[in-house]
C-alpha positions as a Python dict, from the first residue, in 0.01 Angstrom:
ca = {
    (1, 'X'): (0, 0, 0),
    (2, 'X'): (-164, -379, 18),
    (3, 'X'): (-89, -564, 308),
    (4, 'X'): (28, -939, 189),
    (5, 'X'): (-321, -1051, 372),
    (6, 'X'): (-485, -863, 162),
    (7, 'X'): (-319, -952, -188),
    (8, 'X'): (-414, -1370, -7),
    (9, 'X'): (-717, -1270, -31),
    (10, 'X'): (-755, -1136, -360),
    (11, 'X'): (-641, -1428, -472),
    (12, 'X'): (-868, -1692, -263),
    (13, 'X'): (-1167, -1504, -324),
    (14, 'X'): (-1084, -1506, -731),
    (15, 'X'): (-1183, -1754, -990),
    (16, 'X'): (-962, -2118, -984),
    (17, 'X'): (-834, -2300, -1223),
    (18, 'X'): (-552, -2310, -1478),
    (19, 'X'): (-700, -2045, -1740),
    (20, 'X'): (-560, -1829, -1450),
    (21, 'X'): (-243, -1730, -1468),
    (22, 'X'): (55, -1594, -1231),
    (23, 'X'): (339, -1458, -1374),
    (24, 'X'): (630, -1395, -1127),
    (25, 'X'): (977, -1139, -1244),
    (26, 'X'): (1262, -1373, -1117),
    (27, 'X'): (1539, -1155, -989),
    (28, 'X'): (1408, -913, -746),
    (29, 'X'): (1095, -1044, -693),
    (30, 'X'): (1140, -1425, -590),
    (31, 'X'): (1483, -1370, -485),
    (32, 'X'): (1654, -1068, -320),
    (33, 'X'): (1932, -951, -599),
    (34, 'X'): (2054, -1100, -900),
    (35, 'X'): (2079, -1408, -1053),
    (36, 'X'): (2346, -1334, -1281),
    (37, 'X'): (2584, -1168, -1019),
    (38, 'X'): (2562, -1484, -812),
    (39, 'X'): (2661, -1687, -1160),
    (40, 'X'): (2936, -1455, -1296),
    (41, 'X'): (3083, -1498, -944),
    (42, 'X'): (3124, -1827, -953),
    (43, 'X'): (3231, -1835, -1301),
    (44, 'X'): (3511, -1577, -1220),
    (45, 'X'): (3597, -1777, -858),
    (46, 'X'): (3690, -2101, -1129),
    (47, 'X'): (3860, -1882, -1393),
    (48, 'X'): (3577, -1979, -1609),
    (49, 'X'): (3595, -1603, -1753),
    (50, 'X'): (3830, -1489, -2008),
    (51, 'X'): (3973, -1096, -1967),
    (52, 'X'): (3788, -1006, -2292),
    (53, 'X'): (3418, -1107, -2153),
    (54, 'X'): (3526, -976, -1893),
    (55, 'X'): (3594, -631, -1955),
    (56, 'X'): (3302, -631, -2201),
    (57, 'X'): (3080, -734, -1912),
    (58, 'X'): (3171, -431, -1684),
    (59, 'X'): (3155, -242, -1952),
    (60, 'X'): (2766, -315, -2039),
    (61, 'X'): (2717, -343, -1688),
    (62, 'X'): (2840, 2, -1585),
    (63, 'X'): (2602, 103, -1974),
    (64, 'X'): (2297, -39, -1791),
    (65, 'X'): (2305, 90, -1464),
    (66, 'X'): (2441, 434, -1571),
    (67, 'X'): (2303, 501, -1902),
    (68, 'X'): (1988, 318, -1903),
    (69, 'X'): (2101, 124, -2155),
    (70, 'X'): (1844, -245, -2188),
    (71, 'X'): (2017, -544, -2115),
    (72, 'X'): (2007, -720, -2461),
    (73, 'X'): (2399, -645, -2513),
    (74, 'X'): (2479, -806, -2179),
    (75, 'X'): (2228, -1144, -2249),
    (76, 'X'): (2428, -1150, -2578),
    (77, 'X'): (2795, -1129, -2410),
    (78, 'X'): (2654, -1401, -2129),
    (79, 'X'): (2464, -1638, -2384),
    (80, 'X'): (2800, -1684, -2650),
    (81, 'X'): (3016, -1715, -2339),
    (82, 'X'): (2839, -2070, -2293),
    (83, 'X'): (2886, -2135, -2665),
    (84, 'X'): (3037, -2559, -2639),
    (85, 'X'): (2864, -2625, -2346),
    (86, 'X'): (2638, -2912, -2283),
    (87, 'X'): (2310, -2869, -2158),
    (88, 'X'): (2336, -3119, -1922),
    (89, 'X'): (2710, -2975, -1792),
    (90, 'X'): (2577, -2641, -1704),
    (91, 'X'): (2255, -2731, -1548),
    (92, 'X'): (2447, -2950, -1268),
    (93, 'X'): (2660, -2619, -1237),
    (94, 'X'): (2346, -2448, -1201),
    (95, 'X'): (2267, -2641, -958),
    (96, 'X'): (2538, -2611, -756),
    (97, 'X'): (2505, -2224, -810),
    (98, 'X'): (2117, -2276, -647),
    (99, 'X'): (2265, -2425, -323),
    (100, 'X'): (2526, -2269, -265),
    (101, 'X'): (2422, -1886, -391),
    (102, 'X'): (2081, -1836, -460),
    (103, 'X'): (1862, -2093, -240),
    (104, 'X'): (1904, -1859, 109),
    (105, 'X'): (1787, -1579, -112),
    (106, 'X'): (1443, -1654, -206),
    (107, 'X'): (1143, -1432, -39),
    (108, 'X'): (952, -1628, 210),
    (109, 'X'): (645, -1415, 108),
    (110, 'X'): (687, -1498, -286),
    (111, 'X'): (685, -1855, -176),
    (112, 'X'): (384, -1799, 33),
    (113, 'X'): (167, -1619, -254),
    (114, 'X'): (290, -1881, -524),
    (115, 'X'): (113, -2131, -286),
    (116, 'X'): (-128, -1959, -274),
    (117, 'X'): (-216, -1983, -663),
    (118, 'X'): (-136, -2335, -647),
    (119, 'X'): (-449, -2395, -409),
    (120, 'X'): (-666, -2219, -626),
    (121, 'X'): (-545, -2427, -951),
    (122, 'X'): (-381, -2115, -1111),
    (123, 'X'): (-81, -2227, -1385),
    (124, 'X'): (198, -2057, -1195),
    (125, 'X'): (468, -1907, -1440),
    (126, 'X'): (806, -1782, -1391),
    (127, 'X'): (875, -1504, -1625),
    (128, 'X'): (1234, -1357, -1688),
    (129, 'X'): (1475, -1195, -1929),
    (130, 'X'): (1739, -1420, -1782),
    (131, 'X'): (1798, -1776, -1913),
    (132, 'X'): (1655, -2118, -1835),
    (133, 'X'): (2004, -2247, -1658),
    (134, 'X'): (1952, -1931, -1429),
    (135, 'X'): (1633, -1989, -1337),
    (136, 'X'): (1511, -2352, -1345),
    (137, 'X'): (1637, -2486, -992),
    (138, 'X'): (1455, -2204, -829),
    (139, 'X'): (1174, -2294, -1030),
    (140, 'X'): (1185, -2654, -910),
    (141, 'X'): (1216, -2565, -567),
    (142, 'X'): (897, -2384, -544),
    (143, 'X'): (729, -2643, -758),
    (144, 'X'): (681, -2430, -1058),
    (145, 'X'): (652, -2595, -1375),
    (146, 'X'): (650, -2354, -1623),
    (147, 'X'): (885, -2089, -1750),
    (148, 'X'): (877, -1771, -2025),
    (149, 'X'): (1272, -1717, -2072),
    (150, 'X'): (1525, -1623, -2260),
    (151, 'X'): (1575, -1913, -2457),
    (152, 'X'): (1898, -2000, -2584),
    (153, 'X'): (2006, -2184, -2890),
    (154, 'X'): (2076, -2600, -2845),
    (155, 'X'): (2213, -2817, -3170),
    (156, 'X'): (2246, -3229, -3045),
    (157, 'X'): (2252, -3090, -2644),
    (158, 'X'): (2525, -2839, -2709),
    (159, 'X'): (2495, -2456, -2663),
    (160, 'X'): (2580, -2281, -2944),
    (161, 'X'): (2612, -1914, -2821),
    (162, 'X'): (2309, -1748, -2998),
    (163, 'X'): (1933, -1712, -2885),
    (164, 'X'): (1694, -1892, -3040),
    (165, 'X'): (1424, -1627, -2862),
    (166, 'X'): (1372, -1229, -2810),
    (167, 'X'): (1555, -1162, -2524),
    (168, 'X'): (1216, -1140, -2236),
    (169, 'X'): (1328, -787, -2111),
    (170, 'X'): (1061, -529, -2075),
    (171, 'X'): (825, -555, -2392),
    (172, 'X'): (1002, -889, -2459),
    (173, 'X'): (891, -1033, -2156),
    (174, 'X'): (490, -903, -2205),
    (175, 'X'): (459, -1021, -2572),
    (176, 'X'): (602, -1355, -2422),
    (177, 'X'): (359, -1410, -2128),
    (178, 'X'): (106, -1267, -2435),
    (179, 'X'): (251, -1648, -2664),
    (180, 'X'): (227, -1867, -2359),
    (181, 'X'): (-119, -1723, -2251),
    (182, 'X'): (-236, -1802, -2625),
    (183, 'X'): (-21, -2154, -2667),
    (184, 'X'): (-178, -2220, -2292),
    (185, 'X'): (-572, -2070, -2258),
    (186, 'X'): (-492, -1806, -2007),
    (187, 'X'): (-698, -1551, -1934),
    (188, 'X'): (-505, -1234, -1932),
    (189, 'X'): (-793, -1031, -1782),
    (190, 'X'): (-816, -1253, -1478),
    (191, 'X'): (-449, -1351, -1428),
    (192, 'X'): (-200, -1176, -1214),
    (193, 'X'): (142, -1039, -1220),
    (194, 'X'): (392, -999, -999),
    (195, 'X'): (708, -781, -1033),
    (196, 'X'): (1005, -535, -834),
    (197, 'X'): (1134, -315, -1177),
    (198, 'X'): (947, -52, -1349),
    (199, 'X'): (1118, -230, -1649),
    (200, 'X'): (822, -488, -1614),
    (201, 'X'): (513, -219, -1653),
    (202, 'X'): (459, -378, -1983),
    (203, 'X'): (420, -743, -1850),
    (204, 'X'): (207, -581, -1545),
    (205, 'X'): (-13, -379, -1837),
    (206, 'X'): (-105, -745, -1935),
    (207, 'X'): (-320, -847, -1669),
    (208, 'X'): (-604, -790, -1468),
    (209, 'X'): (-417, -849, -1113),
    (210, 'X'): (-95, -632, -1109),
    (211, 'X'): (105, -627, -794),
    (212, 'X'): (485, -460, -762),
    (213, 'X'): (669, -652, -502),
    (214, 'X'): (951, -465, -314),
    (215, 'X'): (978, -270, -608),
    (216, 'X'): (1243, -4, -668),
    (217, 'X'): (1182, 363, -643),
    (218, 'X'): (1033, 379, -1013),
    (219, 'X'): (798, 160, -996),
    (220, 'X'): (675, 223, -674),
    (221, 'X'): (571, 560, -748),
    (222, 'X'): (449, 436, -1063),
    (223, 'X'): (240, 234, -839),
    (224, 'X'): (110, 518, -622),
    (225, 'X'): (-5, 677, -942),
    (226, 'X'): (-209, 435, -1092),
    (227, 'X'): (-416, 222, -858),
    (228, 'X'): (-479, -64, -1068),
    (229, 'X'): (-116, -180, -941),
    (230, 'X'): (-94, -290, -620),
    (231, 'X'): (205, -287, -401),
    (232, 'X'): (363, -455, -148),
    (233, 'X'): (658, -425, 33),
    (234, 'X'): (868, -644, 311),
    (235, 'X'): (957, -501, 614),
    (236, 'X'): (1303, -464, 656),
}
């Protein structure tokens, strides 16, 4: 297992420049749980959450963790519950959410490597199935401009309830870091990766730098099987 020294180092001693890329998974990886528990809290805490989402939340919930069911049903039962929203509305609530919820959550080490990539001029990307909203505060707070996301539909600044994207879960998220390394000039072969869930082997298969960070059980042995991955873990 890499010592976070070492994965510095592989980075410093790389090429520079913004035809490098670094992808970083969102939830797990540069913050310790889950975005959308910390938001479906605080939309329950405000009564924000009607008995029939509800119960059709748990119940996907209790399909993904159990029956290893993907989590497109879910992002479809979260992305129509903001259906008449204003863009503008629920990023101020996201913000709030970022402060109060997520902020004291974010890995001191992610921050460190993200800096990292900055100093060598690498376009830094945060890559995620969940949804801009979720994930754009973070974003801004470690000064990372660009995001691959689950994109949802807008008409005149209103949320309408559908996608206007494939949701960016497993394959979904590779063949979109695949569009913004085209749209962008990334070089895939000398860009890097960075993810906790096994769910994300396609996105790490998509790069020439692959690194699980505090991954799960899966992917960690997945890791110790192939050694093109490395793997790092925070002591606890």
């Amino acid at each position: 297992m890499a010592d976070l020294e070492w994965l510095l180092e592989q980075i410093e001693t790389g090429p520079e420049g913004p035809t490098v890329g670094a992808f970083f998974d969102f939830d797990g990886t540069l913050i310790d749980g889950y975005s959308a528990s910390a938001f479906f809290t605080e939309r329950l805490r405000k009564g924000d959450i009607g008995v029939r989402e509800l119960v059709a939340t748990i119940s996907e919930s209790v399909n993904v963790e159990r029956r290893g069911h993907d989590v497109d049903e879910l992002m479809r039962i979260g992305v129509e519950a903001q259906a008449g929203k204003t863009v503008d509305e629920l990023d101020r609530w996201a913000n709030q959410v970022f402060r109060k919820k997520i902020a004291g959550k974010l890995y001191p080490e992610a921050r460190v490597l993200i800096d990292a990539h900055k100093r060598m001029g690498h376009t830094v990307v945060v890559a995620s199935s969940a949804t801009p909203p979720q994930i754009k505060a973070t974003a801004d707070d470690l000064g990372i401009r660009h995001i691959v996301s689950t994109e949802m539909e807008i008409k005149d600044g209103v949320i309408t309830g559908a996608l206007a994207s494939p949701i960016r879960w497993g394959e979904g998220k590779a063949q979109g870091v695949r569009e913004f390394a085209k749209a962008n000039k990334i070089v895939l072969k000398n860009s890097y990766a960075y993810s906790n869930g096994a769910e994300d082997v396609p996105l790490l298969a998509t790069v020439g730098h692959p690194c699980a960070l505090n991954a799960d059980a899966e992917l960690t042995e997945i890791a110790r099987q192939n050694s093109t991955i490395y793997a790092w873990r925070r002591k606890r």
